[in-house]
Amino acid sequence: MSNEFKYFTYEEFNCQETGNNAMSIAFIHRLDELREKCGFPFTITSGYRDRTHSVEAKKKKVGQHVLGIAADIAVADGNQKYVIIKNAMEMGFGGIGVANTFIHVDDRKSVPVVWSY
Ligand SMILES: [Zn+2]
């Protein structure tokens, strides 16, 4: 699978604390499709995270960012949240987290969930 994307560079998903990157290429292709459907620019505020990342180190279970199948997308307003959530659900993203300033999407294999922060 190509690591050329329409809307993203692979480096945008580097761990912000270590610079490492083990993001799933397939997942970024799905984000490309989500971005296309949404029709507005995405700023990725968090992509891949090493297990040692300060957020992940506190968790008992390995998080979706550590698995390379999660991203946080900055949002400017409630309409952007709505559009991302609608399209992410239609595309079958199994994890959707709704924060004030971003939407988390992931491709978890377990039962689908939505949460707020
Ligand atoms: Zn996240």
Coordinates of C-alpha atoms and ligand atoms in Angstrom, one line a residue:
M1 CA 0.0 0.0 0.0
S2 CA 1.3 3.4 -0.9
N3 CA 2.6 5.8 1.8
E4 CA 1.6 8.7 -0.4
F5 CA -1.5 10.4 0.8
K6 CA -3.7 13.1 -0.7
Y7 CA -4.0 15.3 2.4
F8 CA -1.3 14.2 4.8
T9 CA 2.4 13.4 5.2
Y10 CA 3.5 10.5 7.2
E11 CA 5.6 12.8 9.4
E12 CA 2.5 14.6 10.6
F13 CA 1.8 11.5 12.7
N14 CA 5.1 11.3 14.5
C15 CA 5.0 10.8 18.2
Q16 CA 5.2 14.3 19.7
E17 CA 7.4 13.2 22.5
T18 CA 9.8 10.8 20.9
G19 CA 9.6 11.5 17.1
N20 CA 9.0 7.8 16.4
N21 CA 6.3 6.7 14.1
A22 CA 4.6 3.4 13.6
M23 CA 1.3 4.6 12.2
S24 CA -0.7 2.2 10.1
I25 CA -0.5 3.2 6.5
A26 CA -4.0 1.7 6.0
F27 CA -5.4 3.9 8.8
I28 CA -3.9 7.1 7.2
H29 CA -5.6 6.1 3.9
R30 CA -8.9 5.9 5.8
L31 CA -8.2 9.4 7.3
D32 CA -7.6 10.6 3.8
E33 CA -11.0 9.4 2.8
L34 CA -12.6 10.9 5.9
R35 CA -10.9 14.2 5.1
E36 CA -12.2 14.1 1.6
K37 CA -15.8 13.5 2.8
C38 CA -15.6 16.3 5.3
G39 CA -14.4 18.9 2.9
F40 CA -12.3 21.0 5.2
P41 CA -8.6 20.9 6.2
F42 CA -7.6 18.6 9.1
T43 CA -4.9 19.5 11.6
I44 CA -3.7 16.4 13.3
T45 CA -2.9 17.2 17.0
S46 CA -1.8 13.7 17.9
G47 CA -1.1 10.6 15.8
Y48 CA 1.3 7.8 16.8
R49 CA 2.3 7.7 20.4
D50 CA 5.1 5.6 21.9
R51 CA 4.1 3.6 24.9
T52 CA 6.4 5.9 26.9
H53 CA 4.3 9.0 25.9
S54 CA 3.1 10.8 29.0
V55 CA -0.5 10.2 28.2
E56 CA 0.0 6.5 27.3
A57 CA 2.4 5.7 30.2
K58 CA -0.5 6.3 32.7
K59 CA -2.8 3.7 31.0
K60 CA -3.0 0.1 32.0
K61 CA -4.0 -1.1 28.6
V62 CA -2.2 -0.3 25.3
G63 CA -4.0 2.6 23.7
Q64 CA -5.1 3.0 20.1
H65 CA -2.5 5.7 19.4
V66 CA 0.2 3.3 20.5
L67 CA -1.2 0.7 18.1
G68 CA -0.9 3.3 15.3
I69 CA -4.6 3.3 14.5
A70 CA -5.8 6.5 16.1
A71 CA -5.7 10.3 15.4
D72 CA -6.9 13.5 17.1
I73 CA -8.2 16.1 14.6
A74 CA -8.5 19.7 15.7
V75 CA -11.9 21.3 15.3
A76 CA -12.9 25.0 15.2
D77 CA -16.6 24.6 16.0
G78 CA -19.6 22.4 16.5
N79 CA -20.4 22.0 12.9
Q80 CA -16.9 20.6 12.2
K81 CA -17.5 18.2 15.1
Y82 CA -20.8 17.1 13.6
V83 CA -19.4 16.6 10.1
I84 CA -16.4 14.5 11.3
I85 CA -18.5 12.4 13.7
K86 CA -21.2 11.7 11.0
N87 CA -18.7 10.7 8.4
A88 CA -16.5 8.7 10.8
M89 CA -19.5 6.7 11.9
E90 CA -20.6 6.1 8.4
M91 CA -17.1 4.9 7.6
G92 CA -17.1 2.5 10.5
F93 CA -14.5 4.1 12.8
G94 CA -15.0 2.2 16.0
G95 CA -13.8 4.7 18.5
I96 CA -14.9 8.4 18.5
G97 CA -13.9 10.7 21.3
V98 CA -15.4 14.2 21.5
A99 CA -13.3 16.9 23.2
N100 CA -13.7 20.7 23.2
T101 CA -11.0 21.3 20.7
F102 CA -10.6 18.0 18.8
I103 CA -12.2 14.8 17.7
H104 CA -10.4 11.5 18.3
V105 CA -11.1 8.7 15.8
D106 CA -9.7 5.2 15.8
D107 CA -10.0 1.8 14.2
R108 CA -10.3 -0.3 17.3
K109 CA -11.3 -4.0 16.8
S110 CA -13.6 -4.2 19.9
V111 CA -17.2 -3.0 20.3
P112 CA -17.7 0.5 18.9
V113 CA -17.7 3.4 21.4
V114 CA -18.2 7.1 21.7
W115 CA -17.0 9.1 24.7
S116 CA -16.4 12.6 25.8
Y117 CA -13.3 14.0 27.7
Ligands
ZN1 ZN -6.8 10.3 20.6

